[in-house]
Coordinates of C-alpha atoms and ligand atoms in Angstrom, one line a residue:
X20 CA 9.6 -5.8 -10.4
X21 CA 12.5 -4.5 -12.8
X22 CA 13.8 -1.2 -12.6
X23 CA 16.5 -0.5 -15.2
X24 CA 16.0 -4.4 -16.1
X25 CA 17.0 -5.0 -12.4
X26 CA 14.8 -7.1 -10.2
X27 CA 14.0 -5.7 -7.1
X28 CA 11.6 -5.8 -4.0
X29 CA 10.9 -2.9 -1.8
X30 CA 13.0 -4.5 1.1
X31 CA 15.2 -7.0 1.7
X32 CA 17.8 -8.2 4.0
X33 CA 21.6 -6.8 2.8
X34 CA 24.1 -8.8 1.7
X35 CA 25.7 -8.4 4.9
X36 CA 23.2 -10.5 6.0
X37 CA 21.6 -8.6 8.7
X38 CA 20.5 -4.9 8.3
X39 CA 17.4 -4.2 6.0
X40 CA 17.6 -2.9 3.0
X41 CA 14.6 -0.3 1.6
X42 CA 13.8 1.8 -1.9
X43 CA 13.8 4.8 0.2
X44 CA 10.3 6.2 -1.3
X45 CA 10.5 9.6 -0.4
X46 CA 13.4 10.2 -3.1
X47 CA 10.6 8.8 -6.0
X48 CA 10.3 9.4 -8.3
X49 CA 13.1 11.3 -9.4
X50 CA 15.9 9.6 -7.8
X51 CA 16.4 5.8 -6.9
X52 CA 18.1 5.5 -4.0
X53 CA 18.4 2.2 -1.8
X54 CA 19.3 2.7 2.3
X55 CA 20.2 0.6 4.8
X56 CA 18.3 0.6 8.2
X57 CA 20.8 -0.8 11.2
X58 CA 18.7 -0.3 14.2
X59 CA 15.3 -0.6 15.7
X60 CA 14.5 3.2 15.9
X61 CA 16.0 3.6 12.4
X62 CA 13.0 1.1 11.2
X63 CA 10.6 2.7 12.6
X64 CA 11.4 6.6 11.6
X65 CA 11.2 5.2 7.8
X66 CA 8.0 4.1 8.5
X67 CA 6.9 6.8 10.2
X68 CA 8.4 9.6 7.5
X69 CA 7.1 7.3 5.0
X70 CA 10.3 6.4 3.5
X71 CA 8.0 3.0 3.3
X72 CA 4.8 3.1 2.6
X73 CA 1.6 0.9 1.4
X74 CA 0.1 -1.2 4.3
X75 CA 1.9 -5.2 3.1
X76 CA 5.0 -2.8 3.5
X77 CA 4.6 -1.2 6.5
X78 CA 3.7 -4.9 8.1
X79 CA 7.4 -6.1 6.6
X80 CA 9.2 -3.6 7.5
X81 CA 7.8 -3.8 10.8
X82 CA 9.1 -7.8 10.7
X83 CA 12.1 -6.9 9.8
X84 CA 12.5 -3.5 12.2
X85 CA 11.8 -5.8 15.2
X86 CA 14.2 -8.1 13.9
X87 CA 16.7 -5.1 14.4
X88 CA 15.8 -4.2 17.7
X89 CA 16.2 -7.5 18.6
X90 CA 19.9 -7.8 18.1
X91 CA 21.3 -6.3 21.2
X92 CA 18.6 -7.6 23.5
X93 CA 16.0 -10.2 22.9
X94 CA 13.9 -10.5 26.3
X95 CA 10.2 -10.4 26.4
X96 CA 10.4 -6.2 27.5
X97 CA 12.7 -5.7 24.8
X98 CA 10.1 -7.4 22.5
X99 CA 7.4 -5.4 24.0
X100 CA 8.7 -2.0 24.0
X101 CA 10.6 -3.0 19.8
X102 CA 6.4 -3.9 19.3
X103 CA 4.9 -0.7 21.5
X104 CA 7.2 2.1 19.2
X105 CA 7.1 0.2 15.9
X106 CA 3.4 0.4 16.5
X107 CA 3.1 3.6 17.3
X108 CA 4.6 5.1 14.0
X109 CA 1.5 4.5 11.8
X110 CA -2.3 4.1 13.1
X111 CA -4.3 3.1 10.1
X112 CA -2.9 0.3 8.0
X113 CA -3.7 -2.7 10.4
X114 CA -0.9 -5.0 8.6
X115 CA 1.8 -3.5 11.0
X116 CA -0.2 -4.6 13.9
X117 CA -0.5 -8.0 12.2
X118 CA 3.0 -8.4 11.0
X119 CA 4.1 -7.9 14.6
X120 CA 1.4 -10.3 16.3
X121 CA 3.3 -13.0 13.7
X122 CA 6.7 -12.0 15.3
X123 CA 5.5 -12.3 18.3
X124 CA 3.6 -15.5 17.9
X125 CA 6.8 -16.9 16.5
X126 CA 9.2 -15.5 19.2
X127 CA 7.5 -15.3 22.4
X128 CA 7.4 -19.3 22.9
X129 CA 11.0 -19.7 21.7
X130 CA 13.8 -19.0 24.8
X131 CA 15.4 -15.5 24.0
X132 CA 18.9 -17.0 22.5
X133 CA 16.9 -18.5 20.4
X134 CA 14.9 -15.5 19.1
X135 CA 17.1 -13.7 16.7
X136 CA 17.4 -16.0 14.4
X137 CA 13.6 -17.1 14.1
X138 CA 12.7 -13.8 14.0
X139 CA 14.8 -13.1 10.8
X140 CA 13.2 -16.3 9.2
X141 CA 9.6 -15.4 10.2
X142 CA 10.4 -11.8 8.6
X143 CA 11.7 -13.3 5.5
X144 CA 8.6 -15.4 5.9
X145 CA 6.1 -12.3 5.9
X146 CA 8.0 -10.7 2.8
X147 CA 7.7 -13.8 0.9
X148 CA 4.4 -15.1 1.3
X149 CA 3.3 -11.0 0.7
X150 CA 5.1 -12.0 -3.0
X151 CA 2.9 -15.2 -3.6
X152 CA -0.5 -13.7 -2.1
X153 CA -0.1 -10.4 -4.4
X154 CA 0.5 -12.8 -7.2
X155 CA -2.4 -14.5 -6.6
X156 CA -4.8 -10.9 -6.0
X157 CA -3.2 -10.0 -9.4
X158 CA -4.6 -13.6 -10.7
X159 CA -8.2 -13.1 -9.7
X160 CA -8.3 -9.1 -10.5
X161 CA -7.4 -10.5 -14.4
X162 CA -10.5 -12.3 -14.3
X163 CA -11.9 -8.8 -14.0
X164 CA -10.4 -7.1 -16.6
X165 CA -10.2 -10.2 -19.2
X166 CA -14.3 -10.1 -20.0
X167 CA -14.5 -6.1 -20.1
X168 CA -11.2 -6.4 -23.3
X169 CA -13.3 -9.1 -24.6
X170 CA -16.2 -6.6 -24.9
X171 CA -14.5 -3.4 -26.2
X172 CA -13.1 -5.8 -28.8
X173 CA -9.5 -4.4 -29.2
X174 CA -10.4 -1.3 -27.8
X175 CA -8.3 -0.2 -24.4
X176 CA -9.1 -0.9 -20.9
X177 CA -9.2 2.1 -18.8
X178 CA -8.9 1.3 -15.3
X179 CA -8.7 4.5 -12.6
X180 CA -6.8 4.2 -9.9
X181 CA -6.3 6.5 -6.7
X182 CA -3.0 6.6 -4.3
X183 CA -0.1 3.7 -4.7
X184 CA -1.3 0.0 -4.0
X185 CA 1.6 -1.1 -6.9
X186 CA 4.1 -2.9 -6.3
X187 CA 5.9 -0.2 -4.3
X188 CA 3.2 -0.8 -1.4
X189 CA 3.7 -4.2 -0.8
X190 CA 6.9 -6.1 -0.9
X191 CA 6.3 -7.0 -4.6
X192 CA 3.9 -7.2 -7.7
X193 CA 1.4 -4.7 -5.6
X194 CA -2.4 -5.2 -4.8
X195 CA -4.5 -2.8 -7.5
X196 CA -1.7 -2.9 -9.5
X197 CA -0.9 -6.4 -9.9
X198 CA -4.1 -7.5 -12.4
X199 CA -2.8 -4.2 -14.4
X200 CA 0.8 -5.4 -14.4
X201 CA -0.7 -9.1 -15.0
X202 CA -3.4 -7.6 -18.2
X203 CA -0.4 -5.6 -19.5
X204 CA 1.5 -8.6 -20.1
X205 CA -1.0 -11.0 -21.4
X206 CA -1.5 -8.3 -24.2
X207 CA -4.5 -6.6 -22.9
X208 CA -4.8 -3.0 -24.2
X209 CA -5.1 -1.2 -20.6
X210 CA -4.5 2.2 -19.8
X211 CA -4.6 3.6 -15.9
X212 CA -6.0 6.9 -15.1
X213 CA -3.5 7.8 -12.2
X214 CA -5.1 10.7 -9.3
X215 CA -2.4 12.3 -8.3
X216 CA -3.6 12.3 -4.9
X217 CA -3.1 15.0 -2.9
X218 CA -1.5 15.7 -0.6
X219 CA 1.4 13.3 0.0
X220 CA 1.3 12.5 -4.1
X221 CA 1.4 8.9 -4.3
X222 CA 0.0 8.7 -7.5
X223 CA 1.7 11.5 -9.2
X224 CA 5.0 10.6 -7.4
X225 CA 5.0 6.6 -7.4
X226 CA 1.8 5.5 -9.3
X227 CA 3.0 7.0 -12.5
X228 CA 6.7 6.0 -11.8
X229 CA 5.7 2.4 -11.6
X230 CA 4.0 2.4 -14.3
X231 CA 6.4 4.2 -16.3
X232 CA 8.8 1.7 -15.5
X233 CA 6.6 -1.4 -17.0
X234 CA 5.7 0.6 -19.7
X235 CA 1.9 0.0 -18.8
X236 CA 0.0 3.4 -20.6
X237 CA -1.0 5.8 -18.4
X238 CA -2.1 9.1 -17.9
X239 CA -2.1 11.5 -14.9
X240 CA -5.3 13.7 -13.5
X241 CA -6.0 15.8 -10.5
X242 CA -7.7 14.3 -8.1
X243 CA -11.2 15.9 -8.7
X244 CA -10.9 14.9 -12.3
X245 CA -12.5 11.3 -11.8
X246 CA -16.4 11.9 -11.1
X247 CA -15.9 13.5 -14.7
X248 CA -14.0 11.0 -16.3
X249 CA -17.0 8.3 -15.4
X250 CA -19.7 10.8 -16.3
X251 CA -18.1 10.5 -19.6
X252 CA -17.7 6.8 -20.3
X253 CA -14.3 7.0 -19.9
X254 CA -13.9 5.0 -16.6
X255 CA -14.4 1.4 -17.0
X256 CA -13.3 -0.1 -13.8
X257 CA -11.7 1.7 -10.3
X258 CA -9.0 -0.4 -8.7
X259 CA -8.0 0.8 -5.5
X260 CA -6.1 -0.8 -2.5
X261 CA -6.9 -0.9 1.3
X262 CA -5.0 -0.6 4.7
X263 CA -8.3 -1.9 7.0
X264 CA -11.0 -3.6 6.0
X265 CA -13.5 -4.4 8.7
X266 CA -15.3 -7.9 8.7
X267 CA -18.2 -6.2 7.0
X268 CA -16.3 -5.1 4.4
X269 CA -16.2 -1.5 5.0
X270 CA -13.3 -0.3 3.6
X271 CA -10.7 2.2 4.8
X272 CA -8.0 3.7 2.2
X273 CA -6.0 6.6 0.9
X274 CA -8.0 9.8 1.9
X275 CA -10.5 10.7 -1.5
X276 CA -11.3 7.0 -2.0
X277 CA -14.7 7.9 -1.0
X278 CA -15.4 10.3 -3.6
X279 CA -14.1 8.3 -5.8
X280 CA -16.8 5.7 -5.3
X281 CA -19.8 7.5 -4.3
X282 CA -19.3 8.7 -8.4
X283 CA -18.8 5.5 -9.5
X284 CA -21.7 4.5 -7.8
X285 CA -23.4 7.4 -9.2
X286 CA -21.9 6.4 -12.9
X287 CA -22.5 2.8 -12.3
X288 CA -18.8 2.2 -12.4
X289 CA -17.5 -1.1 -10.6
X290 CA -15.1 -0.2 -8.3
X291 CA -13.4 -2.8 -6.1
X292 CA -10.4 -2.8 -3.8
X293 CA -7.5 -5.4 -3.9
X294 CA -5.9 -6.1 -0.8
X295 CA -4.4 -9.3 1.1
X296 CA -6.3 -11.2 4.1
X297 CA -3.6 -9.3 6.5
X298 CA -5.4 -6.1 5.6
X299 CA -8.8 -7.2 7.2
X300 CA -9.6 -6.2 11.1
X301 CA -11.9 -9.1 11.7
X302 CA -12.6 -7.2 15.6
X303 CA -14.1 -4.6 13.6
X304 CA -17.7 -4.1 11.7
X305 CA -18.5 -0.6 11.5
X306 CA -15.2 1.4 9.4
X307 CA -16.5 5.0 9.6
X308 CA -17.2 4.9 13.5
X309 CA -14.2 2.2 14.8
X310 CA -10.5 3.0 11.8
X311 CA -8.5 5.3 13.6
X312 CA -7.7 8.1 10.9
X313 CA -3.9 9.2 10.8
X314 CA -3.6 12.6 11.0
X315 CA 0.0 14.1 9.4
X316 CA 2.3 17.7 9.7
X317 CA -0.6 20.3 7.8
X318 CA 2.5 21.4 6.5
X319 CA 1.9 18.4 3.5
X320 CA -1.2 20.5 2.5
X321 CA 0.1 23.8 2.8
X322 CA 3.0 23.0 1.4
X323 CA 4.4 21.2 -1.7
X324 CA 7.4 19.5 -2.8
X325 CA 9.1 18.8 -5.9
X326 CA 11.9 19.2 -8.6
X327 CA 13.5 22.2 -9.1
X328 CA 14.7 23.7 -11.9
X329 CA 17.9 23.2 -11.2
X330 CA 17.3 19.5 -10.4
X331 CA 17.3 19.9 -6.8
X332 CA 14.4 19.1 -4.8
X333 CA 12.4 21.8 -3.3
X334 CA 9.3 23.0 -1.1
X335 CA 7.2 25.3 -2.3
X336 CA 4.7 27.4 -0.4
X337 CA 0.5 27.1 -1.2
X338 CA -1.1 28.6 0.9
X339 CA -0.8 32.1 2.8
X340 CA 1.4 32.2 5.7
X341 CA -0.3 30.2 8.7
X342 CA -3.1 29.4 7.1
X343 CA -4.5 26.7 9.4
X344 CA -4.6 23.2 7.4
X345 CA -5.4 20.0 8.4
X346 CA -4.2 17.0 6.9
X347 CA -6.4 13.6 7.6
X348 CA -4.4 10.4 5.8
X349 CA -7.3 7.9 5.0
X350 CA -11.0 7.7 4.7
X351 CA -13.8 5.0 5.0
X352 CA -15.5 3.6 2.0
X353 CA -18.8 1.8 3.1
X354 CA -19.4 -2.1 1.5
X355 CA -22.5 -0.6 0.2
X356 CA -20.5 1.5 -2.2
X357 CA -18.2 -1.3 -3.1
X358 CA -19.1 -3.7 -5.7
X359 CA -16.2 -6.4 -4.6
X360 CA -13.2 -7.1 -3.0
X361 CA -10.6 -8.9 -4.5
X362 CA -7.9 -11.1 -2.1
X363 CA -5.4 -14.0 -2.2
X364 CA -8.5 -16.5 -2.1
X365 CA -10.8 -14.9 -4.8
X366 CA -13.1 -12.2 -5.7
X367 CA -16.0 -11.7 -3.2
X368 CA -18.8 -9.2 -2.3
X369 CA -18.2 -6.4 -0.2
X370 CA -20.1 -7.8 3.2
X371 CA -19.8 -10.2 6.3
X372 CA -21.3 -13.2 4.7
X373 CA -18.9 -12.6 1.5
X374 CA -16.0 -12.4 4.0
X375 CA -16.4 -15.2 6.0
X376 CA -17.2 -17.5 3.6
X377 CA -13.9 -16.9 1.9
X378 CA -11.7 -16.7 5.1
X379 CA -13.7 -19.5 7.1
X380 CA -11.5 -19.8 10.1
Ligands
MRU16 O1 0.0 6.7 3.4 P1 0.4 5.5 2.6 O2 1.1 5.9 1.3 O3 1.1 4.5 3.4 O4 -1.0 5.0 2.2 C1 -1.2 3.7 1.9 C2 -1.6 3.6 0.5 O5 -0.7 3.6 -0.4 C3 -2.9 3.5 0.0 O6 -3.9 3.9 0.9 C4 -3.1 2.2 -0.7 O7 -4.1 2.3 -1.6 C5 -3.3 1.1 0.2 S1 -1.8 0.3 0.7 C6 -1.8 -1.0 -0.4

């Protein structure tokens, strides 16, 4: 996507040809900085201080971290202990497990002289085809959208949206975001309600900013603002992303996605989450009892951080001194509560049998 009509992706390899290159997302929305990452432990300490973020990112970045730790030694231990810390940065989103089963799929066979550079090709690989398949999630979620503009005959769209699952969380065009990007520009009047979601502030800090950016309207609410938004007919459609989805279709995502659908279930809202086919655990049925739930530092409830008024970014306290806080990352929406997923291969319903009869094999 353009930002100050420049194309970019959230990574890519520098021009030198080598090191990694990442919008470093913890300086968004207020300052747009790129970094370089040289080294293996360098990758994985942006991913784990969520310098990238989104699930399709996390799994690329992972690609490309492994890539780095591969430079001075490419044995199978280095290859296993690169894997072993890279995995160990982020629990929940199963797309870094997945991104690193491809490297290793693609490495392990090859001799390790051999393995640098097919690991750099298989990481460009994984960035690209995340380009193509969010393209294509952004295709079907139009279809969504299309017949409800049709219906309010000129009138705006509003489409709620919860965390970032833009183009900022994969490596382009973004997974909710991408039929909003895709309705914008085909001249559909749409208009996102952004939750601010608390307490890392995707929406407020990255949701808005991307959308900003494209010029797509949008307004921003507190996160408990939703349930009254739908009682009021002002919610036509929920858009969310995912990091697991279990081969029933359970569906685990930015902690308050829950709430968010048991009142559109309440409000007879559709709400549906867009995500690629990396994103599904097919070894898991049951997301409430088998998603490991990342817990972060309390100190992201208790605490808050921002833009001073002299333009410097600040923390500001919340809550009383040592107030104890804790500070769970994701929650589980059950595939009752869904009323479809959207992936690279089309829209289904939110179950095994919907699941496996789009991804076969
Ligand atoms: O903690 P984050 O920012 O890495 O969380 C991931 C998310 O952005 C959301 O849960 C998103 O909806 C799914 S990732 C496409």
């Amino acid at each position: 996507m353009n930002v100050n009509g420049q194309a970019y992706r959230t990574i890519r390899l520098h021009a030198d040809g080598w090191s990694v290159e990442i919008i470093d997302q913890r300086r968004l929305p207020h300052e747009f900085v790129l970094i370089r990452l040289t080294t293996l432990e360098e990758a994985a300490e942006a991913i784990g201080t969520m310098a990238v973020r989104g699930a399709p990112l996390i799994g690329a970045a992972a690609a490309y971290g492994l890539c780095l730790g591969l430079r001075p030694d490419a044995s199978d231990k280095a290859m296993r202990t690169g894997s072993d810390l890279l995995l160990k940065t982020r629990p929940t989103a199963v797309n870094l497990r997945w991104a690193l089963d491809e490297m290793g799929k693609a490495l392990l066979p090859l001799p390790p002289e051999k393995r640098l550079e097919a690991a750099y090709r298989r990481a460009a690989e994984i960035c690209d085809n995340d380009v193509e398949t969010n393209r294509r999630i952004g295709g079907h979620g139009l279809k969504l959208i299309e017949p409800m503009a049709k219906k309010k005959k000129g009138e705006r769209v509003n489409i709620l949206t919860h965390c970032n699952a833009g183009w900022l969380a994969g490596v382009d065009w973004g997974m909710a975001l991408a039929p909003v990007y895709l309705a914008h520009d085909a001249g559909i009047p749409v208009h996102v309600w952004v939750d601010e979601t608390r307490p890392r502030n995707q929406g407020a800090a990255l949701t808005a900013w991307e959308l900003k950016n494209h010029g797509v309207p949008h307004t921003l609410i507190a996160d408990n603002a939703g349930g009254h938004l739908m009682q009021h007919g002002q919610v036509d459609l929920c858009l969310v992303g995912a990091d697991r989805v279990t081969a029933c279709g359970d569906v685990c995502n930015k902690i308050g996605t829950y709430l968010k659908a048991l009142a559109a279930h309440d409000n007879g809202v559709p709400f549906y989450a867009a995500f690629p086919a990396s994103t599904i655990d097919w070894r898991i049925a049951d997301g409430v009892a088998e998603i490991p739930i990342e817990q972060r530092d309390a100190r992201e409830v208790t605490h808050l951080r921002g833009l001073g008024p002299d333009g410097h970014s600040i923390e500001i306290a919340l809550a009383p001194a040592d107030t104890h806080a804790v500070n769970y990352g994701f929650d589980v929406t059950p595939a009752r509560l869904m009323t479809g997923l959207i992936t690279e291969r089309g829209l289904v319903q939110a179950s095994a049998e919907g699941l496996r009869k789009l991804f076969p094999g």
